[in-house]
Amino acid sequence: EDVEEKPYNENRERYSSSTVGLLKLLELEMQFIENLKNYTDLLSAKANTLQDLIDSVDRGTERTLAEREKYVSNPLNAFGLMRRTHQDWPKWHHYINTTVGRVELQALDDILGKAPDSQDMKEALIGMNRIERTYALEAKDLAKGRLLDKQYDIQLSIRDCLSLGQHKFQEGDYFRASMWYRMAIKHQPEPNAEELNTILGDPLKDLKLNYAKATIIHGLSTGNLSLSIQNVAELLNQTDDDMSREMSAFEPAPTPYEIGCRGLFPKRTKLVCRYNFTTTPFLRLAPLKMEEVNHDPYIVMYHEVLSDREIEEMKRRSGQMSNGWADQKEANSTKIRDIVCRHTWWREQSAIKERVNRRISDMTNFDFPPQEDLQVANYGLGTHFKPHYDYTSDGYETPDVLTLGDRLGSIIFYASDVPQGGATVFPRSRVSIFPRKGSSVFWYNLYDDGRIDTRSQHSVCPVIVGDRWTLTKWLHIVPQMFVMPCKPRKNEKSP
Ligand SMILES: O=C(O)CCC(=O)C(=O)O
Ligand SMILES: [Fe+2]
């Protein structure tokens, strides 16, 4: 099925992992279509030329034998016939054999060389799966353009549904495989199915068989034998809702992370919004809009603290983005690591960058040179960041930690709105924060005495719809020696 792959390159940009990458892929598809347009124009020009030839010569068919005899008996006709067939035919033959659109075909090879590889496709399937599971979405809604409570004017194609079904089947998720196969079976056929199928393959081939297989295996593995003894026609006769209700009976309860992603943590009370004009003297002049999110551990948001102009500057000044990995690379490991986003550093010095850094100092009272770099990240199709800690004592030590000490606090600026999904969730503190363009969230990863606070565990939920951009700064402990002297821990809880 897949085309022969080149050796796997971990650093190759994957289109699926960021909207920046997906935009490039859309551009590639536009090039592909533009190229096909040129190619088909040339093909029709050639067909027209040949049609002209046919029209100019084809006068034999409607003639009787007597008429034909009369035609060749005239030397003017006979000579023309001789000359055309002797002189012109080889030239037509050459013309017919000449490849149409050599340049376009060459360009097509180049375009195809940039097509996503199977790993990119796999990441897209995994991203779709993440969206489906994290938010408890269902094939029957997704296939028809429904994402949570929003209806989009988009439909998945029969081949999309099939591909998603095959992925779930391979992953052993027979419930979802069955539902996706079902959507493919019920899909209205493609208008020009016959021609398409000769090129792309028939999506209906073995589809009912695979639907039956998935449903039967799911029935057997969950002890729901009624699913396993019905024939396909009986199964398809039931409504999608009934079918999904019956099949999802044994789905595990959502994890705290998933509950957080769905925005279902209980609402907080006793939290206030106020203007902060005390952290630094500057704030007396320009107080910041502050919103308490959690008291212990302390999590706070600031609103309207990153302007559209600063966001533009940040995107313009940030260098080439690279893959953001879900795991550290293990020595000698050939395992293909998950990508969580694309990221880069805002390294170039500018007044705007210093202003953002000074604002971080204003918000946190943390001391650091305003020239320091900030990290920029962009998420893609169903990409996420698994629950993790920003402190590094339980993992690897990065260069910043070796020189500056552990990451005492973290601050994330949301540089875009995310219409659906993409929350920052603290599963242990039961806090979800949904991105709002221009807002920031700040929290501590360590107790005041420098010991790790496991309640700071946090994650980024899969983006459903949106172009998620963030700006991140980790605030290290060593430079805070004088602004934040070490204090004994109050009412100590075991971490
Ligand atoms: O983007 C976010 O909401 C959090 C990102 C994060 O946890 C990190 O970069 O360490
Ligand atoms: Fe983090």
Short mmCIF file of C-alpha atoms and ligand atoms in Angstrom, two decimals:
data_model
loop_
_atom_site.label_atom_id
_atom_site.label_comp_id
_atom_site.label_asym_id
_atom_site.label_seq_id
_atom_site.Cartn_x
_atom_site.Cartn_y
_atom_site.Cartn_z
CA GLU A 1 0.00 0.00 0.00
CA ASP A 2 2.66 2.49 1.01
CA VAL A 3 5.28 3.60 -1.42
CA GLU A 4 8.87 2.54 -0.71
CA GLU A 5 10.27 4.83 2.00
CA LYS A 6 13.64 6.46 2.30
CA PRO A 7 15.57 5.73 5.53
CA TYR A 8 13.71 7.34 8.39
CA ASN A 9 14.84 10.85 9.26
CA GLU A 10 13.77 12.00 12.72
CA ASN A 11 14.38 15.63 11.96
CA ARG A 12 12.27 15.79 8.85
CA GLU A 13 9.39 18.18 9.36
CA ARG A 14 6.14 16.37 9.81
CA TYR A 15 3.27 18.25 8.30
CA SER A 16 0.80 16.94 10.89
CA SER A 17 2.52 18.26 14.00
CA SER A 18 1.91 21.99 13.56
CA THR A 19 -0.40 24.33 11.69
CA VAL A 20 2.76 25.84 10.24
CA GLY A 21 3.46 22.43 8.69
CA LEU A 22 -0.14 21.84 7.65
CA LEU A 23 -0.15 25.17 5.84
CA LYS A 24 2.87 23.98 3.87
CA LEU A 25 1.03 20.79 3.01
CA LEU A 26 -1.99 22.76 1.81
CA GLU A 27 0.35 24.84 -0.33
CA LEU A 28 1.83 21.62 -1.72
CA GLU A 29 -1.63 20.38 -2.65
CA MET A 30 -2.32 23.71 -4.36
CA GLN A 31 0.88 23.27 -6.37
CA PHE A 32 -0.21 19.75 -7.25
CA ILE A 33 -3.57 20.98 -8.53
CA GLU A 34 -2.00 23.93 -10.38
CA ASN A 35 0.38 21.51 -12.03
CA LEU A 36 -2.46 19.16 -12.99
CA LYS A 37 -4.34 22.09 -14.49
CA ASN A 38 -1.38 22.92 -16.71
CA TYR A 39 -0.99 19.27 -17.57
CA THR A 40 -4.65 18.76 -18.46
CA ASP A 41 -4.58 21.98 -20.53
CA LEU A 42 -1.74 20.54 -22.56
CA LEU A 43 -3.54 17.19 -22.82
CA SER A 44 -6.68 18.88 -24.14
CA ALA A 45 -4.65 21.00 -26.54
CA LYS A 46 -3.19 17.80 -27.90
CA ALA A 47 -6.59 16.15 -28.06
CA ASN A 48 -7.90 19.21 -29.94
CA THR A 49 -5.07 19.07 -32.43
CA LEU A 50 -5.75 15.40 -33.07
CA GLN A 51 -9.47 16.11 -33.38
CA ASP A 52 -8.67 18.71 -36.06
CA LEU A 53 -6.69 16.10 -37.93
CA ILE A 54 -9.55 13.63 -37.68
CA ASP A 55 -12.00 16.24 -38.89
CA SER A 56 -9.81 17.17 -41.87
CA VAL A 57 -9.25 13.62 -43.08
CA ASP A 58 -12.18 11.57 -41.94
CA ARG A 59 -14.42 11.71 -44.95
CA GLY A 60 -14.39 8.00 -45.82
CA THR A 61 -17.09 6.54 -43.67
CA GLU A 62 -20.21 8.02 -45.20
CA ARG A 63 -19.15 7.09 -48.72
CA THR A 64 -20.35 4.26 -50.83
CA LEU A 65 -17.86 2.09 -52.68
CA ALA A 66 -18.73 3.87 -55.92
CA GLU A 67 -17.99 7.23 -54.34
CA ARG A 68 -14.70 5.99 -53.00
CA GLU A 69 -13.69 4.68 -56.42
CA LYS A 70 -14.50 8.03 -57.90
CA TYR A 71 -12.42 9.75 -55.21
CA VAL A 72 -9.24 7.80 -55.86
CA SER A 73 -9.72 7.98 -59.61
CA ASN A 74 -9.00 11.67 -59.51
CA PRO A 75 -5.20 12.31 -59.47
CA LEU A 76 -5.61 15.37 -57.28
CA ASN A 77 -7.18 13.21 -54.60
CA ALA A 78 -4.89 10.23 -55.18
CA PHE A 79 -1.77 12.33 -54.91
CA GLY A 80 -2.96 14.01 -51.74
CA LEU A 81 -3.71 10.61 -50.25
CA MET A 82 -0.27 9.34 -51.15
CA ARG A 83 1.55 12.39 -49.89
CA ARG A 84 -0.32 12.53 -46.55
CA THR A 85 0.17 8.92 -45.74
CA HIS A 86 3.79 8.90 -46.74
CA GLN A 87 4.97 12.29 -45.52
CA ASP A 88 2.63 13.28 -42.71
CA TRP A 89 1.98 10.03 -40.92
CA PRO A 90 5.46 9.59 -39.45
CA LYS A 91 5.21 13.14 -38.13
CA TRP A 92 1.84 12.51 -36.59
CA HIS A 93 3.20 9.31 -35.16
CA HIS A 94 6.00 11.23 -33.58
CA TYR A 95 3.58 13.85 -32.28
CA ILE A 96 1.26 11.24 -30.80
CA ASN A 97 4.16 9.51 -29.09
CA THR A 98 5.60 12.67 -27.64
CA THR A 99 5.00 12.87 -23.88
CA VAL A 100 2.60 15.64 -23.02
CA GLY A 101 3.81 18.14 -20.42
CA ARG A 102 7.33 16.89 -19.84
CA VAL A 103 8.01 19.90 -17.63
CA GLU A 104 4.80 19.34 -15.67
CA LEU A 105 5.56 15.66 -15.17
CA GLN A 106 9.01 16.54 -13.88
CA ALA A 107 7.45 19.06 -11.50
CA LEU A 108 4.99 16.40 -10.40
CA ASP A 109 7.88 14.15 -9.41
CA ASP A 110 9.28 16.99 -7.29
CA ILE A 111 5.91 17.62 -5.67
CA LEU A 112 5.44 13.93 -4.92
CA GLY A 113 8.89 13.84 -3.35
CA LYS A 114 7.56 16.26 -0.74
CA ALA A 115 4.41 14.28 0.00
CA PRO A 116 3.94 13.20 3.63
CA ASP A 117 5.61 9.90 4.47
CA SER A 118 3.88 7.02 6.23
CA GLN A 119 5.05 8.23 9.64
CA ASP A 120 3.39 11.59 9.05
CA MET A 121 0.20 9.81 8.01
CA LYS A 122 0.45 7.68 11.13
CA GLU A 123 0.81 10.77 13.32
CA ALA A 124 -2.31 12.19 11.69
CA LEU A 125 -4.23 8.99 12.46
CA ILE A 126 -2.95 9.07 16.03
CA GLY A 127 -3.94 12.74 16.30
CA MET A 128 -7.46 11.96 15.09
CA ASN A 129 -7.63 9.09 17.53
CA ARG A 130 -6.54 11.35 20.38
CA ILE A 131 -9.24 13.86 19.56
CA GLU A 132 -11.84 11.12 19.36
CA ARG A 133 -10.90 9.49 22.65
CA THR A 134 -9.92 12.45 24.79
CA TYR A 135 -13.19 14.23 24.14
CA ALA A 136 -15.35 11.09 23.81
CA LEU A 137 -16.30 11.99 20.26
CA GLU A 138 -17.80 9.39 17.99
CA ALA A 139 -17.34 8.30 14.40
CA LYS A 140 -21.01 8.91 13.64
CA ASP A 141 -20.62 12.61 14.53
CA LEU A 142 -17.08 13.17 13.26
CA ALA A 143 -17.88 11.67 9.87
CA LYS A 144 -20.66 14.22 9.45
CA GLY A 145 -18.68 17.26 10.52
CA ARG A 146 -19.77 17.46 14.14
CA LEU A 147 -17.05 18.30 16.69
CA LEU A 148 -18.41 18.46 20.24
CA ASP A 149 -21.29 20.93 20.10
CA LYS A 150 -20.28 22.53 16.81
CA GLN A 151 -21.50 21.50 13.39
CA TYR A 152 -19.06 22.22 10.57
CA ASP A 153 -19.87 22.15 6.90
CA ILE A 154 -17.31 19.40 6.32
CA GLN A 155 -17.80 15.71 5.63
CA LEU A 156 -15.23 12.99 5.77
CA SER A 157 -15.01 11.00 2.55
CA ILE A 158 -15.67 7.30 2.35
CA ARG A 159 -11.93 6.73 2.05
CA ASP A 160 -11.25 8.89 5.12
CA CYS A 161 -13.69 6.79 7.15
CA LEU A 162 -12.17 3.58 5.86
CA SER A 163 -8.64 4.69 6.69
CA LEU A 164 -9.63 5.63 10.24
CA GLY A 165 -11.40 2.29 10.63
CA GLN A 166 -8.37 0.36 9.41
CA HIS A 167 -6.12 2.21 11.85
CA LYS A 168 -8.35 1.37 14.83
CA PHE A 169 -8.58 -2.24 13.66
CA GLN A 170 -4.79 -2.50 13.53
CA GLU A 171 -4.61 -0.95 16.99
CA GLY A 172 -7.05 -3.54 18.31
CA ASP A 173 -9.74 -0.95 19.04
CA TYR A 174 -12.58 -3.00 17.54
CA PHE A 175 -15.37 -0.82 18.91
CA ARG A 176 -14.15 2.28 17.11
CA ALA A 177 -12.99 0.30 14.06
CA SER A 178 -16.49 -1.10 13.73
CA MET A 179 -18.09 2.34 14.01
CA TRP A 180 -15.76 3.81 11.37
CA TYR A 181 -16.31 0.87 9.00
CA ARG A 182 -20.01 1.37 9.54
CA MET A 183 -19.70 5.03 8.53
CA ALA A 184 -17.83 3.98 5.39
CA ILE A 185 -20.52 1.41 4.50
CA LYS A 186 -23.28 3.94 5.02
CA HIS A 187 -21.48 6.69 3.15
CA GLN A 188 -23.13 7.71 -0.05
CA PRO A 189 -21.05 6.42 -2.94
CA GLU A 190 -18.67 8.71 -4.74
CA PRO A 191 -20.28 10.21 -7.86
CA ASN A 192 -17.62 8.87 -10.23
CA ALA A 193 -16.85 5.78 -8.18
CA GLU A 194 -16.17 3.49 -11.11
CA GLU A 195 -13.36 5.60 -12.56
CA LEU A 196 -11.95 6.47 -9.14
CA ASN A 197 -11.89 2.86 -8.05
CA THR A 198 -9.73 1.78 -10.98
CA ILE A 199 -7.13 4.30 -9.76
CA LEU A 200 -7.59 4.44 -5.98
CA GLY A 201 -8.98 0.98 -5.33
CA ASP A 202 -12.50 0.04 -4.31
CA PRO A 203 -13.17 1.17 -0.73
CA LEU A 204 -16.09 -1.25 -0.48
CA LYS A 205 -13.92 -4.28 -1.15
CA ASP A 206 -14.08 -6.53 1.94
CA LEU A 207 -15.62 -3.63 3.86
CA LYS A 208 -18.67 -5.52 5.11
CA LEU A 209 -16.50 -8.46 5.99
CA ASN A 210 -14.18 -6.25 8.02
CA TYR A 211 -17.15 -4.54 9.64
CA ALA A 212 -18.47 -7.93 10.69
CA LYS A 213 -15.05 -9.00 11.96
CA ALA A 214 -14.58 -5.88 14.08
CA THR A 215 -18.06 -6.12 15.52
CA ILE A 216 -17.81 -9.83 16.26
CA ILE A 217 -14.40 -9.52 17.92
CA HIS A 218 -15.67 -6.60 19.99
CA GLY A 219 -18.77 -8.60 20.95
CA LEU A 220 -16.70 -11.61 21.96
CA SER A 221 -14.14 -9.60 23.91
CA THR A 222 -16.80 -7.75 25.89
CA GLY A 223 -19.06 -10.77 26.35
CA ASN A 224 -21.84 -9.17 24.33
CA LEU A 225 -22.68 -12.18 22.22
CA SER A 226 -25.68 -10.59 20.57
CA LEU A 227 -23.22 -8.46 18.64
CA SER A 228 -21.48 -11.57 17.42
CA ILE A 229 -24.41 -13.56 16.13
CA GLN A 230 -26.21 -10.94 14.07
CA ASN A 231 -25.47 -10.73 10.40
CA VAL A 232 -24.25 -7.55 8.77
CA ALA A 233 -27.67 -6.60 7.41
CA GLU A 234 -29.17 -6.86 10.91
CA LEU A 235 -26.38 -4.82 12.41
CA LEU A 236 -26.73 -2.11 9.77
CA ASN A 237 -30.47 -1.99 10.30
CA GLN A 238 -30.03 -0.64 13.82
CA THR A 239 -29.56 3.09 14.31
CA ASP A 240 -26.04 4.44 14.73
CA ASP A 241 -27.00 5.72 18.18
CA ASP A 242 -28.25 2.33 19.38
CA MET A 243 -25.23 0.64 17.93
CA SER A 244 -22.76 2.98 19.57
CA ARG A 245 -24.58 2.80 22.91
CA GLU A 246 -24.51 -0.97 22.86
CA MET A 247 -20.88 -1.16 21.84
CA SER A 248 -19.50 1.49 24.17
CA ALA A 249 -20.86 -0.19 27.30
CA PHE A 250 -17.40 -1.30 28.42
CA GLU A 251 -15.45 1.85 27.73
CA PRO A 252 -13.22 2.81 30.66
CA ALA A 253 -14.12 5.84 32.75
CA PRO A 254 -12.32 9.05 31.74
CA THR A 255 -9.01 9.85 33.43
CA PRO A 256 -8.59 13.10 35.39
CA TYR A 257 -6.61 14.43 32.45
CA GLU A 258 -9.49 13.69 30.06
CA ILE A 259 -12.01 15.18 32.47
CA GLY A 260 -9.87 18.31 32.57
CA CYS A 261 -9.59 18.44 28.79
CA ARG A 262 -13.38 18.29 28.54
CA GLY A 263 -13.65 21.21 30.96
CA LEU A 264 -15.51 19.08 33.51
CA PHE A 265 -13.59 19.76 36.73
CA PRO A 266 -15.88 21.26 39.37
CA LYS A 267 -16.10 25.03 39.30
CA ARG A 268 -13.96 26.86 41.85
CA THR A 269 -15.18 29.29 44.41
CA LYS A 270 -13.27 31.78 46.55
CA LEU A 271 -11.11 32.83 43.63
CA VAL A 272 -10.93 36.46 42.69
CA CYS A 273 -9.90 38.69 39.83
CA ARG A 274 -8.07 41.88 40.66
CA TYR A 275 -5.55 44.36 39.41
CA ASN A 276 -2.03 43.55 40.50
CA PHE A 277 -0.12 46.75 41.17
CA THR A 278 2.22 45.56 43.86
CA THR A 279 4.59 42.91 42.55
CA THR A 280 6.99 45.46 41.16
CA PRO A 281 7.04 49.28 41.35
CA PHE A 282 6.27 49.47 37.65
CA LEU A 283 2.83 47.97 38.25
CA ARG A 284 1.77 51.01 40.27
CA LEU A 285 1.71 52.82 36.95
CA ALA A 286 0.36 50.00 34.78
CA PRO A 287 -1.42 47.39 36.87
CA LEU A 288 -2.02 43.98 35.35
CA LYS A 289 -5.34 42.17 35.20
CA MET A 290 -4.87 39.15 37.41
CA GLU A 291 -7.11 36.14 37.89
CA GLU A 292 -6.49 33.60 40.60
CA VAL A 293 -6.85 30.09 39.26
CA ASN A 294 -5.75 28.02 42.23
CA HIS A 295 -4.45 28.85 45.70
CA ASP A 296 -2.43 25.79 46.59
CA PRO A 297 -0.46 25.18 44.53
CA TYR A 298 -0.50 28.74 43.36
CA ILE A 299 -1.66 29.17 39.76
CA VAL A 300 -2.54 32.55 38.41
CA MET A 301 -3.55 34.04 35.08
CA TYR A 302 -2.89 37.47 33.68
CA HIS A 303 -5.06 38.90 30.94
CA GLU A 304 -4.21 41.26 28.11
CA VAL A 305 -0.49 40.84 28.65
CA LEU A 306 0.61 40.03 25.08
CA SER A 307 -0.46 42.28 22.25
CA ASP A 308 -1.18 41.31 18.66
CA ARG A 309 1.85 43.32 17.63
CA GLU A 310 4.07 41.43 20.03
CA ILE A 311 2.68 38.15 18.70
CA GLU A 312 3.43 39.21 15.13
CA GLU A 313 6.94 40.18 16.15
CA MET A 314 7.42 36.89 17.98
CA LYS A 315 6.38 34.88 14.91
CA ARG A 316 8.54 36.98 12.61
CA ARG A 317 11.65 36.86 14.77
CA SER A 318 11.56 33.21 15.64
CA GLY A 319 13.87 31.01 13.66
CA GLN A 320 13.33 27.75 11.85
CA MET A 321 11.09 25.48 13.90
CA SER A 322 12.05 21.97 14.87
CA ASN A 323 10.19 18.91 16.07
CA GLY A 324 9.11 18.92 19.70
CA TRP A 325 9.44 15.39 21.02
CA ALA A 326 7.27 13.66 23.56
CA ASP A 327 10.22 11.68 24.95
CA GLN A 328 13.94 11.99 25.39
CA LYS A 329 15.94 10.03 22.85
CA GLU A 330 17.37 6.90 24.37
CA ALA A 331 20.86 5.94 23.36
CA ASN A 332 20.96 3.50 20.43
CA SER A 333 17.18 3.40 20.30
CA THR A 334 15.55 3.19 16.89
CA LYS A 335 12.08 3.80 18.32
CA ILE A 336 10.23 6.50 16.41
CA ARG A 337 9.29 9.13 18.95
CA ASP A 338 5.97 10.96 19.13
CA ILE A 339 6.02 14.57 18.08
CA VAL A 340 4.02 16.94 20.22
CA CYS A 341 4.41 20.22 18.35
CA ARG A 342 6.92 22.34 16.46
CA HIS A 343 8.94 24.77 18.46
CA THR A 344 11.77 27.23 18.29
CA TRP A 345 13.42 29.96 20.31
CA TRP A 346 12.87 33.66 20.04
CA ARG A 347 16.58 34.47 20.16
CA GLU A 348 16.91 37.66 18.20
CA GLN A 349 17.24 40.65 20.47
CA SER A 350 14.63 43.37 20.18
CA ALA A 351 12.96 46.00 22.29
CA ILE A 352 9.71 44.06 22.05
CA LYS A 353 11.26 40.88 23.38
CA GLU A 354 12.78 42.78 26.31
CA ARG A 355 9.40 44.33 27.00
CA VAL A 356 7.78 40.88 27.18
CA ASN A 357 10.52 39.66 29.51
CA ARG A 358 10.13 42.72 31.78
CA ARG A 359 6.42 42.00 31.92
CA ILE A 360 7.22 38.48 33.09
CA SER A 361 9.34 39.98 35.85
CA ASP A 362 6.44 42.28 36.73
CA MET A 363 4.04 39.39 36.93
CA THR A 364 6.28 37.06 38.88
CA ASN A 365 8.79 39.30 40.62
CA PHE A 366 11.45 36.97 39.22
CA ASP A 367 14.81 38.31 38.36
CA PHE A 368 16.41 37.55 35.02
CA PRO A 369 18.08 39.46 32.21
CA PRO A 370 15.43 40.81 29.80
CA GLN A 371 17.54 39.62 26.88
CA GLU A 372 16.80 35.98 27.69
CA ASP A 373 15.30 33.75 25.02
CA LEU A 374 11.69 32.69 24.99
CA GLN A 375 10.35 29.47 23.58
CA VAL A 376 7.73 29.58 20.84
CA ALA A 377 5.52 26.58 20.09
CA ASN A 378 2.89 25.76 17.50
CA TYR A 379 0.61 22.72 17.66
CA GLY A 380 -1.02 20.72 14.88
CA LEU A 381 -3.55 18.00 14.10
CA GLY A 382 -4.67 16.56 17.44
CA THR A 383 -1.26 17.25 18.95
CA HIS A 384 -0.90 17.40 22.70
CA PHE A 385 1.61 17.33 25.53
CA LYS A 386 1.28 14.41 27.91
CA PRO A 387 1.08 15.07 31.64
CA HIS A 388 4.61 16.03 32.70
CA TYR A 389 6.61 18.14 35.14
CA ASP A 390 8.68 21.14 34.17
CA TYR A 391 11.22 20.44 36.89
CA THR A 392 13.89 18.09 35.84
CA SER A 393 14.91 16.22 38.93
CA ASP A 394 12.99 13.14 37.85
CA GLY A 395 14.28 13.15 34.32
CA TYR A 396 17.12 14.44 32.26
CA GLU A 397 18.99 17.63 32.94
CA THR A 398 18.93 20.24 30.23
CA PRO A 399 21.68 22.86 29.83
CA ASP A 400 19.56 25.62 31.36
CA VAL A 401 19.00 23.56 34.49
CA LEU A 402 22.69 22.72 34.87
CA THR A 403 23.63 26.40 34.95
CA LEU A 404 20.58 28.11 36.42
CA GLY A 405 19.16 25.46 38.69
CA ASP A 406 15.81 23.80 38.43
CA ARG A 407 12.70 25.36 36.94
CA LEU A 408 11.01 27.00 39.91
CA GLY A 409 8.15 28.50 37.95
CA SER A 410 6.73 28.36 34.45
CA ILE A 411 4.86 30.93 32.47
CA ILE A 412 2.91 30.29 29.28
CA PHE A 413 1.52 33.07 27.12
CA TYR A 414 -1.29 32.10 24.80
CA ALA A 415 -0.53 33.69 21.46
CA SER A 416 -3.76 32.56 19.82
CA ASP A 417 -7.30 31.64 20.65
CA VAL A 418 -8.08 27.95 20.36
CA PRO A 419 -11.77 27.58 19.54
CA GLN A 420 -11.96 23.92 20.60
CA GLY A 421 -9.64 21.82 22.76
CA GLY A 422 -6.03 22.63 23.60
CA ALA A 423 -6.50 23.45 27.29
CA THR A 424 -3.62 23.46 29.75
CA VAL A 425 -4.66 20.95 32.40
CA PHE A 426 -3.26 20.28 35.88
CA PRO A 427 -4.82 16.87 36.53
CA ARG A 428 -3.68 16.63 40.16
CA SER A 429 -4.88 20.09 41.06
CA ARG A 430 -8.02 19.66 38.95
CA VAL A 431 -7.46 22.86 37.05
CA SER A 432 -8.16 23.45 33.33
CA ILE A 433 -7.19 26.61 31.55
CA PHE A 434 -8.56 27.25 28.08
CA PRO A 435 -6.27 29.41 25.94
CA ARG A 436 -7.23 32.98 25.32
CA LYS A 437 -5.10 35.09 23.00
CA GLY A 438 -3.02 37.58 24.98
CA SER A 439 -3.46 35.87 28.36
CA SER A 440 -0.81 34.08 30.36
CA VAL A 441 -0.69 31.50 33.10
CA PHE A 442 1.97 31.25 35.77
CA TRP A 443 2.62 28.49 38.29
CA TYR A 444 5.27 27.08 40.59
CA ASN A 445 6.88 23.72 40.00
CA LEU A 446 8.81 23.69 43.28
CA TYR A 447 8.02 24.50 46.86
CA ASP A 448 9.62 27.62 48.28
CA ASP A 449 12.44 25.52 49.69
CA GLY A 450 13.28 24.19 46.26
CA ARG A 451 11.81 20.73 46.63
CA ILE A 452 9.65 19.41 43.81
CA ASP A 453 5.90 19.86 43.92
CA THR A 454 4.27 16.96 42.09
CA ARG A 455 0.97 18.83 42.05
CA SER A 456 2.49 21.00 39.33
CA GLN A 457 2.05 18.16 36.85
CA HIS A 458 0.42 19.58 33.76
CA SER A 459 -0.35 18.81 30.15
CA VAL A 460 -1.67 20.23 26.93
CA CYS A 461 -4.91 18.64 25.71
CA PRO A 462 -5.20 17.68 22.07
CA VAL A 463 -6.14 20.63 19.94
CA ILE A 464 -9.48 19.96 18.27
CA VAL A 465 -9.93 23.12 16.20
CA GLY A 466 -7.46 25.97 16.22
CA ASP A 467 -3.98 27.20 15.53
CA ARG A 468 -2.40 26.95 18.98
CA TRP A 469 0.59 29.22 19.55
CA THR A 470 2.35 29.69 22.87
CA LEU A 471 5.28 31.55 24.28
CA THR A 472 6.97 29.85 27.22
CA LYS A 473 9.50 30.86 29.81
CA TRP A 474 10.86 28.69 32.58
CA LEU A 475 11.97 30.63 35.60
CA HIS A 476 15.01 29.13 37.22
CA ILE A 477 15.72 29.01 40.89
CA VAL A 478 19.35 30.15 41.19
CA PRO A 479 18.83 33.74 39.96
CA GLN A 480 15.98 34.15 42.50
CA MET A 481 18.32 33.82 45.45
CA PHE A 482 17.81 37.42 46.55
CA VAL A 483 14.26 38.21 45.42
CA MET A 484 12.84 35.01 46.86
CA PRO A 485 14.83 33.79 49.82
CA CYS A 486 14.24 30.18 50.71
CA LYS A 487 11.44 29.78 53.21
CA PRO A 488 10.50 26.79 55.32
CA ARG A 489 7.52 24.97 53.91
CA LYS A 490 4.13 25.70 55.45
CA ASN A 491 1.70 22.86 56.24
CA GLU A 492 3.75 20.34 54.40
CA LYS A 493 1.93 17.77 52.30
CA SER A 494 3.71 14.72 51.07
CA PRO A 495 4.48 15.40 47.41
O1 LIG B 1 1.39 25.10 26.22
C1 LIG B 1 1.04 24.82 27.35
O2 LIG B 1 -0.10 25.05 27.76
C2 LIG B 1 2.00 24.13 28.27
C3 LIG B 1 3.30 23.79 27.63
C4 LIG B 1 4.20 23.06 28.56
O3 LIG B 1 3.79 22.44 29.47
C5 LIG B 1 5.66 23.10 28.38
O4 LIG B 1 6.11 23.63 27.36
O5 LIG B 1 6.38 22.60 29.25
FE FE B 2 5.37 21.94 30.84
#
